[in-house]
C-alpha cells in the first residue's frame, strides 16, 4: 500500500513529462496487487445498478432515434462543407472573387497612372525652373568673371604707369655722380620726436 | 463533388495510427473551481494537453444570476463534425440542451427519473401527514 502512494496518474505525468502526453497505465485506487481486502468489504457482493425493463425499452428506442438523427446531421454537415469548398474553389464565389480582384487591379492601375502623370508634370516644371536658375547663375558668373578680368587688367596698367613714373627718379649709371653729389650736399635730419597725440618736435638737443 | 476529399492537416508532428478527432471537455481552473474548455483534440492526447482548436467553454458553477454559462463556435463544430469528429457524452448532452443536436436520451431519462422520485417523495410526505393527522385524531 505504501508503494502505491506515488501512483496517482496526474502528478506522475507532471513529474516525468510536464506537457507531453505520456500514456500512463490507468491506476485506479490506492492499493497494490498484494494488499489484502479491507475488513469492511470482505462480505461485499458488487451488483450492477438495477435495470428497469420498461425504461430500458424506451431508452433503446430513444437511442436508435438519436443515433439516426446524429448520423443524418453528420452527413448533412459533410455535404454542406463539400459544397462550400466546391463553390469557393470552382464555382460562383471564385468567379466573383476574380472579377472583384480584376476590377480592383484596374482601378489601382488607373490611380497609379494618374499619380505618375501628376508627378511627371510637377517634375517637368521643377526641371524647367532649375534650368532657368542655372542659366541665370551662369550668366552672372560670366559677368563677374569679365569684371574681374577687367579689374585685374586695370590694376596692372596702373601699376605699370606708377612704375614708369617712378622710373624717372631712378638712379642710373649716368646719374650716379650727380646724385651722390646731391645727396652729400643735402644732409637730411631724421632727428625728431613724436608723442601719442602726434605732435612733432623737431628741436633736438644741442648738437656738437 | 465527391472527389473533394478532406485531408486533416497534420498540425502535430506525431502521426497517430488509427487515431481520430474528438470534441471533448478539457479541464482547467483552480482547486475547487473547475472550468471546462470545449476542445477539438486527437483521441490519444491527454485530457488537458495540446489540442487542435478550442470550440467553446463551459462553466459548471452557476454565477451570481444562477446561470451556468456555455459557449459554442457552431461554424467550427460543424466543420469538425463534417470531418468525422466524435463527441463525448457530456459534450453531446450540452449540445442537445443548446439545440444544436437533438436532446440526448439520457437527459430525458434523468429528468423523468427525477420527476418520478419527486412524485414518490410527495406521495410519501402526503401519506406521512395523513398518518400523523389520523394519530392526532
Coordinates of C-alpha atoms in Angstrom, one line a residue, chain B residues 55-106:
Chain B
X55 CA -14.6 25.4 -29.9
X56 CA -16.1 26.9 -26.8
X57 CA -16.2 26.8 -23.0
X58 CA -18.4 25.5 -20.2
X59 CA -18.5 26.9 -16.6
X60 CA -20.0 24.2 -14.3
X61 CA -20.5 26.5 -11.3
X62 CA -23.5 28.9 -11.5
X63 CA -22.9 32.6 -11.5
X64 CA -24.5 35.4 -9.5
X65 CA -27.6 35.2 -11.7
X66 CA -27.8 31.5 -11.1
X67 CA -26.8 30.6 -14.7
X68 CA -24.3 28.1 -16.0
X69 CA -22.6 29.7 -19.0
X70 CA -21.8 27.7 -22.1
X71 CA -20.2 29.0 -25.3
X72 CA -20.1 27.2 -28.7
X73 CA -18.5 28.1 -32.0
X74 CA -21.1 26.4 -34.2
X75 CA -19.3 27.0 -37.5
X76 CA -16.2 25.3 -36.4
X77 CA -18.1 22.5 -34.7
X78 CA -20.0 21.9 -38.0
X79 CA -16.6 21.7 -39.7
X80 CA -15.2 19.2 -37.3
X81 CA -18.3 17.0 -37.3
X82 CA -18.2 17.1 -41.1
X83 CA -14.5 15.9 -40.9
X84 CA -15.6 13.0 -38.8
X85 CA -15.0 14.0 -35.2
X86 CA -16.7 12.1 -32.3
X87 CA -18.3 13.9 -29.3
X88 CA -18.1 12.7 -25.7
X89 CA -21.2 12.2 -23.7
X90 CA -21.1 15.5 -21.7
X91 CA -20.5 17.5 -24.9
X92 CA -23.3 15.7 -26.7
X93 CA -25.6 16.5 -23.7
X94 CA -24.6 20.1 -23.7
X95 CA -25.2 20.4 -27.4
X96 CA -28.5 18.8 -27.1
X97 CA -29.6 21.3 -24.4
X98 CA -28.3 24.1 -26.7
X99 CA -30.5 22.8 -29.6
X100 CA -27.7 22.1 -32.0
X101 CA -28.1 18.3 -31.6
X102 CA -31.3 16.5 -30.7
X103 CA -31.8 16.1 -26.9
X104 CA -29.7 13.3 -25.5
X105 CA -31.8 10.3 -24.4
X106 CA -30.1 10.2 -21.0

